[in-house]
Amino acid sequence: MTQPQRDRLGAAQAELLRALLADGEVPAGFDEERVRIEKRALLNKRRGIVEMLRPDVAAELGERFRPLFDAYARAHPKEVGTRFREDAARFAEWAVARGESTAPKKRWWRRAT
Amino acid sequence: MEKLGVGIGWRPEIDLTVEQLPGVDFVEVVAENLHVSHLPESVLLLRERGVPVLPHAVSLSLGGAEPVDAQRVAHLAALAEALDAPLVSDHVCFVRAGGLDSGHLMPLPRTRDALDVLVANVKAARQDLPVPLALENVAALLEWPDGELTEGQFLAELVDRTDCHLLIDVANLYANARNLGTDVSRFLDEIPLERLAYVHVAGGEEHQGVYHDTHAHAVIPEVLDVLAQLRARVDPPGVLLERDDDYPADAELAGELAAIRAVLG
């Protein structure tokens, strides 16, 4: 019953999220400065969560953590179904693949089973 | 609505604090962070003491264009039953769209289209929930163009069409007044206060001229002033302090709860 509304709303919401998360164009009618502020707030939040989940990665990268994470985030917007732990793990792998960070050492202990 | 009193958001990082703070009449848990079959000992202890525990969801994306995810609703329903909760809540927002996850509570366009979709989603969710659903106003940093209703009118119509309750976050209302020019007095006049389930209070900070609702800073006097404006119109059934990061000493949280009580009178 609400399909036409859903289609219009969905297109508008997707366009806004592309602008905010994936460097898409600012949709018509939005204040560009406001979109920039929201974009930064969402990026700060995502980075903060990854930092909390992987303090080891953030510590190893030090001052490079922020610019590197921001570059990763713009190229890899968080997709539906991706958990924050997966996001953090993917960033860690991305940093290793780029030679920015060393692969974590294998754990020498075993988990109790 | 059932009288709840003054409460605080239960978080694993402050579980002992929440258990030990004097005068915590009720708590709220973030629904997505709990497993029904492994409820934290601290939450079970609070339940044993008879403290109401209200599941608060952040991921239903009720204002999203897609139909609600039945699994997320089922989790919220199961949690409400496990905790014997009087009600559950989520937000007037969307979280996901076009395959992307914002990781945040995004504001809706205040249009008839958005309202129709939100109403349909809320009705669908309510069918699978064993207890009433309260919906919360969010803090927005940006405004959608072509709004057809004020935020207060939008919420009033939502309540009218779905019979949901309201969870009014006075910090979010302050943020929208500060950042987007929302008229607090008009908002409070327009919403059906008789449908108020409870109120959220939280801290934030101003950064480069923009107020950020961080839940990681102290509650500012301006937010308590919005609470006072609400209190002048209605005696809210409950008021809950949300703190999600940079947890202060217990005495500071106790002080914030006392400040809330002082406003309620």
mmCIF file of C-alpha atoms in Angstrom:
data_model
loop_
_atom_site.group_PDB
_atom_site.id
_atom_site.type_symbol
_atom_site.label_atom_id
_atom_site.label_comp_id
_atom_site.label_asym_id
_atom_site.label_seq_id
_atom_site.Cartn_x
_atom_site.Cartn_y
_atom_site.Cartn_z
ATOM 1 C CA MET A 1 0.000 0.000 0.000
ATOM 2 C CA THR A 2 2.850 2.313 0.763
ATOM 3 C CA GLN A 3 5.083 1.140 -2.094
ATOM 4 C CA PRO A 4 5.149 4.425 -4.061
ATOM 5 C CA GLN A 5 6.056 6.309 -0.868
ATOM 6 C CA ARG A 6 8.663 3.669 -0.009
ATOM 7 C CA ASP A 7 10.245 3.967 -3.443
ATOM 8 C CA ARG A 8 10.511 7.755 -3.280
ATOM 9 C CA LEU A 9 11.712 7.755 0.329
ATOM 10 C CA GLY A 10 14.208 4.970 -0.275
ATOM 11 C CA ALA A 11 15.770 6.768 -3.236
ATOM 12 C CA ALA A 12 16.115 9.994 -1.236
ATOM 13 C CA GLN A 13 17.565 8.257 1.821
ATOM 14 C CA ALA A 14 20.041 6.271 -0.275
ATOM 15 C CA GLU A 15 21.165 9.432 -2.050
ATOM 16 C CA LEU A 16 21.765 11.171 1.285
ATOM 17 C CA LEU A 17 23.715 8.232 2.714
ATOM 18 C CA ARG A 18 25.881 8.050 -0.409
ATOM 19 C CA ALA A 19 26.711 11.734 0.081
ATOM 20 C CA LEU A 20 27.455 11.229 3.760
ATOM 21 C CA LEU A 21 29.298 7.931 3.659
ATOM 22 C CA ALA A 22 30.658 7.376 0.173
ATOM 23 C CA ASP A 23 31.640 10.795 -1.149
ATOM 24 C CA GLY A 24 28.498 11.049 -3.263
ATOM 25 C CA GLU A 25 27.091 14.357 -4.491
ATOM 26 C CA VAL A 26 25.186 16.467 -1.984
ATOM 27 C CA PRO A 27 21.501 15.918 -2.869
ATOM 28 C CA ALA A 28 19.542 18.915 -4.143
ATOM 29 C CA GLY A 29 18.102 21.166 -1.463
ATOM 30 C CA PHE A 30 20.529 20.228 1.327
ATOM 31 C CA ASP A 31 22.812 22.770 2.959
ATOM 32 C CA GLU A 32 26.324 21.747 1.908
ATOM 33 C CA GLU A 33 27.883 22.930 5.157
ATOM 34 C CA ARG A 34 25.386 20.887 7.187
ATOM 35 C CA VAL A 35 26.106 17.807 5.090
ATOM 36 C CA ARG A 36 29.834 18.341 5.697
ATOM 37 C CA ILE A 37 29.264 18.575 9.464
ATOM 38 C CA GLU A 38 27.122 15.418 9.485
ATOM 39 C CA LYS A 39 29.658 13.593 7.336
ATOM 40 C CA ARG A 40 32.428 14.424 9.772
ATOM 41 C CA ALA A 41 30.300 13.446 12.777
ATOM 42 C CA LEU A 42 29.482 10.037 11.257
ATOM 43 C CA LEU A 43 33.134 9.453 10.383
ATOM 44 C CA ASN A 44 34.236 10.427 13.911
ATOM 45 C CA LYS A 45 31.714 8.025 15.385
ATOM 46 C CA ARG A 46 32.781 5.132 13.160
ATOM 47 C CA ARG A 47 36.467 5.805 13.827
ATOM 48 C CA GLY A 48 35.839 6.008 17.578
ATOM 49 C CA ILE A 49 34.104 2.633 17.600
ATOM 50 C CA VAL A 50 36.920 0.997 15.614
ATOM 51 C CA GLU A 51 39.485 2.565 17.944
ATOM 52 C CA MET A 52 37.605 1.159 20.930
ATOM 53 C CA LEU A 53 37.356 -2.313 19.373
ATOM 54 C CA ARG A 54 40.971 -2.439 18.135
ATOM 55 C CA PRO A 55 43.116 -0.307 20.444
ATOM 56 C CA ASP A 56 46.112 -2.384 19.313
ATOM 57 C CA VAL A 57 45.738 -1.203 15.712
ATOM 58 C CA ALA A 58 45.156 2.425 16.735
ATOM 59 C CA ALA A 59 48.189 2.318 19.055
ATOM 60 C CA GLU A 60 50.465 0.827 16.418
ATOM 61 C CA LEU A 61 49.447 3.415 13.830
ATOM 62 C CA GLY A 62 49.653 6.301 16.302
ATOM 63 C CA GLU A 63 49.159 9.623 14.556
ATOM 64 C CA ARG A 64 48.631 7.849 11.240
ATOM 65 C CA PHE A 65 45.526 6.103 12.561
ATOM 66 C CA ARG A 66 43.180 8.994 11.934
ATOM 67 C CA PRO A 67 44.137 9.865 8.329
ATOM 68 C CA LEU A 68 44.463 6.208 7.393
ATOM 69 C CA PHE A 69 41.122 5.266 8.891
ATOM 70 C CA ASP A 70 39.452 8.191 7.160
ATOM 71 C CA ALA A 71 40.877 7.131 3.793
ATOM 72 C CA TYR A 72 39.733 3.548 4.409
ATOM 73 C CA ALA A 73 36.262 4.671 5.491
ATOM 74 C CA ARG A 74 35.662 6.838 2.428
ATOM 75 C CA ALA A 75 36.633 3.989 0.123
ATOM 76 C CA HIS A 76 34.727 1.371 2.150
ATOM 77 C CA PRO A 77 31.432 2.761 3.417
ATOM 78 C CA LYS A 78 29.930 0.449 6.006
ATOM 79 C CA GLU A 79 27.454 -1.814 4.297
ATOM 80 C CA VAL A 80 24.262 -3.229 5.712
ATOM 81 C CA GLY A 81 25.053 -6.466 7.527
ATOM 82 C CA THR A 82 28.632 -5.522 8.390
ATOM 83 C CA ARG A 83 29.206 -5.620 12.127
ATOM 84 C CA PHE A 84 31.517 -3.117 13.750
ATOM 85 C CA ARG A 85 33.955 -5.904 14.696
ATOM 86 C CA GLU A 86 34.160 -6.874 11.030
ATOM 87 C CA ASP A 87 34.640 -3.240 10.057
ATOM 88 C CA ALA A 88 37.521 -2.978 12.544
ATOM 89 C CA ALA A 89 39.063 -6.245 11.338
ATOM 90 C CA ARG A 90 38.822 -5.151 7.690
ATOM 91 C CA PHE A 91 40.502 -1.853 8.464
ATOM 92 C CA ALA A 92 43.319 -3.724 10.230
ATOM 93 C CA GLU A 93 43.761 -5.989 7.175
ATOM 94 C CA TRP A 94 43.627 -2.992 4.840
ATOM 95 C CA ALA A 95 46.376 -1.251 6.822
ATOM 96 C CA VAL A 96 48.546 -4.383 6.682
ATOM 97 C CA ALA A 97 47.937 -4.796 2.939
ATOM 98 C CA ARG A 98 49.051 -1.197 2.396
ATOM 99 C CA GLY A 99 52.220 -1.821 4.359
ATOM 100 C CA GLU A 100 51.158 0.673 7.015
ATOM 101 C CA SER A 101 50.987 -1.853 9.789
ATOM 102 C CA THR A 102 52.456 -5.254 10.558
ATOM 103 C CA ALA A 103 50.300 -8.357 10.679
ATOM 104 C CA PRO A 104 49.390 -9.283 14.237
ATOM 105 C CA LYS A 105 51.503 -12.081 15.658
ATOM 106 C CA LYS A 106 49.816 -15.427 15.922
ATOM 107 C CA ARG A 107 48.640 -16.169 19.408
ATOM 108 C CA TRP A 108 50.928 -18.698 21.041
ATOM 109 C CA TRP A 109 48.289 -19.872 23.464
ATOM 110 C CA ARG A 110 45.178 -21.814 22.658
ATOM 111 C CA ARG A 111 41.704 -21.035 23.749
ATOM 112 C CA ALA A 112 40.259 -23.540 26.144
ATOM 113 C CA THR A 113 37.726 -25.658 24.345
ATOM 114 C CA MET B 1 1.525 5.652 31.697
ATOM 115 C CA GLU B 2 3.120 3.704 34.508
ATOM 116 C CA LYS B 3 5.158 5.857 36.906
ATOM 117 C CA LEU B 4 8.852 5.096 36.409
ATOM 118 C CA GLY B 5 10.660 7.765 38.413
ATOM 119 C CA VAL B 6 14.273 8.744 37.746
ATOM 120 C CA GLY B 7 16.622 6.321 36.048
ATOM 121 C CA ILE B 8 19.906 5.848 34.245
ATOM 122 C CA GLY B 9 20.985 3.908 31.179
ATOM 123 C CA TRP B 10 22.523 0.595 32.227
ATOM 124 C CA ARG B 11 25.799 -0.005 30.376
ATOM 125 C CA PRO B 12 28.250 -2.882 30.963
ATOM 126 C CA GLU B 13 31.020 -0.363 31.729
ATOM 127 C CA ILE B 14 29.076 1.090 34.667
ATOM 128 C CA ASP B 15 27.147 -1.969 35.822
ATOM 129 C CA LEU B 16 28.327 -1.772 39.449
ATOM 130 C CA THR B 17 27.786 1.987 39.489
ATOM 131 C CA VAL B 18 24.197 1.598 38.329
ATOM 132 C CA GLU B 19 23.583 -1.128 40.909
ATOM 133 C CA GLN B 20 24.971 0.990 43.716
ATOM 134 C CA LEU B 21 23.792 4.512 42.877
ATOM 135 C CA PRO B 22 21.091 5.615 45.297
ATOM 136 C CA GLY B 23 17.707 6.534 43.899
ATOM 137 C CA VAL B 24 17.769 4.664 40.586
ATOM 138 C CA ASP B 25 14.095 3.876 40.071
ATOM 139 C CA PHE B 26 14.454 2.276 36.631
ATOM 140 C CA VAL B 27 17.055 1.537 33.974
ATOM 141 C CA GLU B 28 17.195 1.122 30.238
ATOM 142 C CA VAL B 29 19.319 -1.351 28.292
ATOM 143 C CA VAL B 30 20.385 -1.085 24.639
ATOM 144 C CA ALA B 31 18.443 -3.988 23.165
ATOM 145 C CA GLU B 32 20.968 -4.853 20.463
ATOM 146 C CA ASN B 33 23.734 -5.344 23.048
ATOM 147 C CA LEU B 34 21.975 -8.067 25.032
ATOM 148 C CA HIS B 35 21.348 -11.731 24.360
ATOM 149 C CA VAL B 36 18.114 -13.028 25.784
ATOM 150 C CA SER B 37 19.737 -16.296 26.847
ATOM 151 C CA HIS B 38 22.774 -14.649 28.493
ATOM 152 C CA LEU B 39 21.444 -11.630 30.335
ATOM 153 C CA PRO B 40 24.139 -9.855 32.382
ATOM 154 C CA GLU B 41 24.160 -10.752 36.064
ATOM 155 C CA SER B 42 23.855 -7.079 36.959
ATOM 156 C CA VAL B 43 20.665 -6.700 34.912
ATOM 157 C CA LEU B 44 19.189 -9.822 36.519
ATOM 158 C CA LEU B 45 20.082 -8.453 39.949
ATOM 159 C CA LEU B 46 18.247 -5.215 39.200
ATOM 160 C CA ARG B 47 15.228 -7.202 38.061
ATOM 161 C CA GLU B 48 15.339 -9.262 41.282
ATOM 162 C CA ARG B 49 15.214 -6.014 43.202
ATOM 163 C CA GLY B 50 12.119 -5.070 41.229
ATOM 164 C CA VAL B 51 13.799 -2.286 39.235
ATOM 165 C CA PRO B 52 12.086 -1.997 35.825
ATOM 166 C CA VAL B 53 14.486 -2.624 32.921
ATOM 167 C CA LEU B 54 13.332 -1.096 29.633
ATOM 168 C CA PRO B 55 14.765 -2.369 26.329
ATOM 169 C CA HIS B 56 15.738 0.528 24.083
ATOM 170 C CA ALA B 57 16.397 -0.404 20.451
ATOM 171 C CA VAL B 58 18.582 1.516 18.020
ATOM 172 C CA SER B 59 18.393 -0.566 14.866
ATOM 173 C CA LEU B 60 14.793 -1.089 13.777
ATOM 174 C CA SER B 61 15.158 1.761 11.245
ATOM 175 C CA LEU B 62 11.410 2.349 11.520
ATOM 176 C CA GLY B 63 11.615 5.391 9.267
ATOM 177 C CA GLY B 64 13.557 3.485 6.630
ATOM 178 C CA ALA B 65 11.999 2.766 3.252
ATOM 179 C CA GLU B 66 12.238 -0.986 3.687
ATOM 180 C CA PRO B 67 9.739 -2.986 5.732
ATOM 181 C CA VAL B 68 10.905 -3.628 9.285
ATOM 182 C CA ASP B 69 13.242 -6.546 9.847
ATOM 183 C CA ALA B 70 11.122 -9.172 11.635
ATOM 184 C CA GLN B 71 14.172 -10.663 13.337
ATOM 185 C CA ARG B 72 15.098 -7.381 14.979
ATOM 186 C CA VAL B 73 11.524 -6.932 16.196
ATOM 187 C CA ALA B 74 11.462 -10.539 17.462
ATOM 188 C CA HIS B 75 14.657 -9.910 19.459
ATOM 189 C CA LEU B 76 13.160 -6.797 21.033
ATOM 190 C CA ALA B 77 9.962 -8.708 21.843
ATOM 191 C CA ALA B 78 11.866 -11.614 23.414
ATOM 192 C CA LEU B 79 13.930 -9.206 25.483
ATOM 193 C CA ALA B 80 10.808 -7.403 26.696
ATOM 194 C CA GLU B 81 9.377 -10.728 27.841
ATOM 195 C CA ALA B 82 12.606 -11.927 29.454
ATOM 196 C CA LEU B 83 12.862 -8.676 31.400
ATOM 197 C CA ASP B 84 9.121 -8.393 32.047
ATOM 198 C CA ALA B 85 9.422 -4.856 30.710
ATOM 199 C CA PRO B 86 6.437 -2.490 30.762
ATOM 200 C CA LEU B 87 7.372 -1.053 27.359
ATOM 201 C CA VAL B 88 10.080 -0.909 24.687
ATOM 202 C CA SER B 89 11.345 1.911 22.515
ATOM 203 C CA ASP B 90 13.228 2.903 19.372
ATOM 204 C CA HIS B 91 13.635 6.125 17.408
ATOM 205 C CA VAL B 92 11.903 8.217 14.765
ATOM 206 C CA CYS B 93 14.736 7.765 12.298
ATOM 207 C CA PHE B 94 16.295 5.640 9.610
ATOM 208 C CA VAL B 95 19.579 3.809 9.977
ATOM 209 C CA ARG B 96 20.064 2.026 6.665
ATOM 210 C CA ALA B 97 19.376 2.857 3.013
ATOM 211 C CA GLY B 98 20.642 1.784 -0.393
ATOM 212 C CA GLY B 99 22.741 -1.013 1.109
ATOM 213 C CA LEU B 100 24.658 1.399 3.366
ATOM 214 C CA ASP B 101 24.607 1.456 7.151
ATOM 215 C CA SER B 102 24.974 4.927 8.638
ATOM 216 C CA GLY B 103 25.812 3.526 12.063
ATOM 217 C CA HIS B 104 23.693 6.312 13.446
ATOM 218 C CA LEU B 105 20.119 7.524 13.981
ATOM 219 C CA MET B 106 19.451 9.628 10.896
ATOM 220 C CA PRO B 107 16.640 12.192 10.786
ATOM 221 C CA LEU B 108 13.662 11.661 8.496
ATOM 222 C CA PRO B 109 12.329 14.071 5.948
ATOM 223 C CA ARG B 110 9.213 15.561 7.537
ATOM 224 C CA THR B 111 7.040 14.732 4.551
ATOM 225 C CA ARG B 112 3.748 12.892 4.083
ATOM 226 C CA ASP B 113 5.628 10.130 2.242
ATOM 227 C CA ALA B 114 8.001 9.571 5.149
ATOM 228 C CA LEU B 115 5.161 9.661 7.656
ATOM 229 C CA ASP B 116 3.122 7.094 5.686
ATOM 230 C CA VAL B 117 6.069 4.696 5.584
ATOM 231 C CA LEU B 118 6.939 5.252 9.241
ATOM 232 C CA VAL B 119 3.325 4.654 10.286
ATOM 233 C CA ALA B 120 3.166 1.402 8.277
ATOM 234 C CA ASN B 121 6.450 0.192 9.776
ATOM 235 C CA VAL B 122 5.455 1.100 13.334
ATOM 236 C CA LYS B 123 2.116 -0.690 12.938
ATOM 237 C CA ALA B 124 3.901 -3.783 11.622
ATOM 238 C CA ALA B 125 6.411 -3.752 14.481
ATOM 239 C CA ARG B 126 3.710 -3.280 17.103
ATOM 240 C CA GLN B 127 1.903 -6.407 15.916
ATOM 241 C CA ASP B 128 4.884 -8.487 16.990
ATOM 242 C CA LEU B 129 5.631 -6.668 20.252
ATOM 243 C CA PRO B 130 4.082 -7.880 23.516
ATOM 244 C CA VAL B 131 4.211 -4.429 25.162
ATOM 245 C CA PRO B 132 3.645 -0.798 24.119
ATOM 246 C CA LEU B 133 6.206 0.904 21.886
ATOM 247 C CA ALA B 134 7.531 4.400 22.612
ATOM 248 C CA LEU B 135 9.273 6.388 19.891
ATOM 249 C CA GLU B 136 12.007 8.926 20.463
ATOM 250 C CA ASN B 137 12.832 12.199 18.718
ATOM 251 C CA VAL B 138 16.433 12.240 17.450
ATOM 252 C CA ALA B 139 19.116 14.925 17.328
ATOM 253 C CA ALA B 140 19.827 16.056 13.780
ATOM 254 C CA LEU B 141 22.805 17.928 12.408
ATOM 255 C CA LEU B 142 21.132 18.554 9.079
ATOM 256 C CA GLU B 143 17.655 19.302 7.853
ATOM 257 C CA TRP B 144 15.922 17.678 4.911
ATOM 258 C CA PRO B 145 14.543 20.123 2.345
ATOM 259 C CA ASP B 146 10.825 20.455 1.610
ATOM 260 C CA GLY B 147 9.529 19.594 5.080
ATOM 261 C CA GLU B 148 5.722 19.662 5.135
ATOM 262 C CA LEU B 149 5.287 19.436 8.912
ATOM 263 C CA THR B 150 7.079 20.707 11.991
ATOM 264 C CA GLU B 151 8.782 18.063 14.108
ATOM 265 C CA GLY B 152 6.023 18.387 16.709
ATOM 266 C CA GLN B 153 3.274 17.957 14.097
ATOM 267 C CA PHE B 154 5.102 14.981 12.622
ATOM 268 C CA LEU B 155 5.282 13.261 16.029
ATOM 269 C CA ALA B 156 1.685 14.155 16.882
ATOM 270 C CA GLU B 157 0.414 12.609 13.671
ATOM 271 C CA LEU B 158 2.598 9.540 14.194
ATOM 272 C CA VAL B 159 1.052 8.994 17.642
ATOM 273 C CA ASP B 160 -2.440 9.635 16.319
ATOM 274 C CA ARG B 161 -2.096 7.093 13.518
ATOM 275 C CA THR B 162 -0.215 4.332 15.359
ATOM 276 C CA ASP B 163 -1.230 4.692 19.003
ATOM 277 C CA CYS B 164 2.449 4.587 19.971
ATOM 278 C CA HIS B 165 3.867 6.433 22.969
ATOM 279 C CA LEU B 166 6.515 9.119 22.990
ATOM 280 C CA LEU B 167 9.975 9.066 24.483
ATOM 281 C CA ILE B 168 11.033 12.695 24.440
ATOM 282 C CA ASP B 169 14.755 13.340 24.550
ATOM 283 C CA VAL B 170 15.183 16.884 25.828
ATOM 284 C CA ALA B 171 18.864 16.916 24.861
ATOM 285 C CA ASN B 172 17.925 16.040 21.285
ATOM 286 C CA LEU B 173 15.260 18.715 21.344
ATOM 287 C CA TYR B 174 17.815 21.230 22.629
ATOM 288 C CA ALA B 175 20.278 20.114 19.927
ATOM 289 C CA ASN B 176 17.692 20.674 17.207
ATOM 290 C CA ALA B 177 16.753 24.055 18.651
ATOM 291 C CA ARG B 178 20.411 25.057 18.826
ATOM 292 C CA ASN B 179 21.481 23.650 15.463
ATOM 293 C CA LEU B 180 18.379 23.835 13.302
ATOM 294 C CA GLY B 181 16.233 26.459 14.971
ATOM 295 C CA THR B 182 13.475 24.134 16.227
ATOM 296 C CA ASP B 183 11.051 26.102 18.415
ATOM 297 C CA VAL B 184 11.098 24.238 21.769
ATOM 298 C CA SER B 185 7.922 25.816 23.071
ATOM 299 C CA ARG B 186 5.996 25.090 19.886
ATOM 300 C CA PHE B 187 7.339 21.506 19.811
ATOM 301 C CA LEU B 188 6.102 20.933 23.365
ATOM 302 C CA ASP B 189 2.754 22.499 22.508
ATOM 303 C CA GLU B 190 2.292 20.308 19.449
ATOM 304 C CA ILE B 191 3.147 16.866 20.819
ATOM 305 C CA PRO B 192 0.488 14.860 22.718
ATOM 306 C CA LEU B 193 2.038 15.005 26.201
ATOM 307 C CA GLU B 194 -0.571 12.564 27.523
ATOM 308 C CA ARG B 195 1.203 9.926 25.437
ATOM 309 C CA LEU B 196 4.566 10.635 27.054
ATOM 310 C CA ALA B 197 6.147 7.386 28.311
ATOM 311 C CA TYR B 198 9.327 8.939 29.666
ATOM 312 C CA VAL B 199 12.062 11.454 28.977
ATOM 313 C CA HIS B 200 15.757 11.174 28.109
ATOM 314 C CA VAL B 201 18.374 13.593 29.388
ATOM 315 C CA ALA B 202 21.965 13.483 28.136
ATOM 316 C CA GLY B 203 25.148 15.507 27.945
ATOM 317 C CA GLY B 204 26.918 16.976 24.991
ATOM 318 C CA GLU B 205 29.321 19.670 23.907
ATOM 319 C CA GLU B 206 29.477 22.551 21.530
ATOM 320 C CA HIS B 207 32.149 22.288 18.876
ATOM 321 C CA GLN B 208 32.730 25.029 16.288
ATOM 322 C CA GLY B 209 29.280 26.473 16.809
ATOM 323 C CA VAL B 210 27.453 23.154 16.553
ATOM 324 C CA TYR B 211 26.004 21.311 19.554
ATOM 325 C CA HIS B 212 26.857 17.612 19.514
ATOM 326 C CA ASP B 213 24.704 15.212 21.539
ATOM 327 C CA THR B 214 27.664 13.072 22.619
ATOM 328 C CA HIS B 215 26.378 11.257 25.725
ATOM 329 C CA ALA B 216 30.035 11.569 26.771
ATOM 330 C CA HIS B 217 29.944 14.951 28.504
ATOM 331 C CA ALA B 218 28.093 16.498 31.418
ATOM 332 C CA VAL B 219 24.453 17.551 31.022
ATOM 333 C CA ILE B 220 24.472 21.279 30.295
ATOM 334 C CA PRO B 221 22.128 23.704 32.080
ATOM 335 C CA GLU B 222 20.351 24.535 28.809
ATOM 336 C CA VAL B 223 19.195 20.911 28.522
ATOM 337 C CA LEU B 224 17.881 20.952 32.090
ATOM 338 C CA ASP B 225 16.064 24.137 31.139
ATOM 339 C CA VAL B 226 14.280 22.282 28.319
ATOM 340 C CA LEU B 227 13.376 19.613 30.899
ATOM 341 C CA ALA B 228 11.979 22.389 33.103
ATOM 342 C CA GLN B 229 9.901 23.693 30.182
ATOM 343 C CA LEU B 230 8.494 20.205 29.683
ATOM 344 C CA ARG B 231 7.898 19.833 33.445
ATOM 345 C CA ALA B 232 5.923 23.076 33.414
ATOM 346 C CA ARG B 233 3.452 21.375 31.069
ATOM 347 C CA VAL B 234 3.387 17.806 32.411
ATOM 348 C CA ASP B 235 4.712 15.625 35.221
ATOM 349 C CA PRO B 236 6.641 13.061 33.148
ATOM 350 C CA PRO B 237 6.163 9.404 34.207
ATOM 351 C CA GLY B 238 9.928 8.913 34.064
ATOM 352 C CA VAL B 239 13.188 10.694 33.305
ATOM 353 C CA LEU B 240 16.334 8.759 32.394
ATOM 354 C CA LEU B 241 19.951 9.937 32.181
ATOM 355 C CA GLU B 242 21.950 8.525 29.262
ATOM 356 C CA ARG B 243 25.724 8.309 29.508
ATOM 357 C CA ASP B 244 27.567 6.212 26.922
ATOM 358 C CA ASP B 245 31.240 7.153 27.102
ATOM 359 C CA ASP B 246 33.932 8.899 29.165
ATOM 360 C CA TYR B 247 32.196 7.707 32.305
ATOM 361 C CA PRO B 248 32.745 10.074 35.226
ATOM 362 C CA ALA B 249 33.029 9.230 38.919
ATOM 363 C CA ASP B 250 29.917 7.790 40.528
ATOM 364 C CA ALA B 251 29.445 10.988 42.522
ATOM 365 C CA GLU B 252 29.184 12.993 39.315
ATOM 366 C CA LEU B 253 26.464 10.726 37.907
ATOM 367 C CA ALA B 254 24.664 10.888 41.261
ATOM 368 C CA GLY B 255 24.882 14.681 41.023
ATOM 369 C CA GLU B 256 23.324 14.654 37.560
ATOM 370 C CA LEU B 257 20.460 12.464 38.802
ATOM 371 C CA ALA B 258 19.982 14.867 41.722
ATOM 372 C CA ALA B 259 19.908 17.824 39.329
ATOM 373 C CA ILE B 260 17.185 16.061 37.312
ATOM 374 C CA ARG B 261 15.180 15.418 40.479
ATOM 375 C CA ALA B 262 15.542 19.071 41.442
ATOM 376 C CA VAL B 263 14.026 20.168 38.128
ATOM 377 C CA LEU B 264 11.144 17.715 38.532
ATOM 378 C CA GLY B 265 10.410 19.178 41.978
#
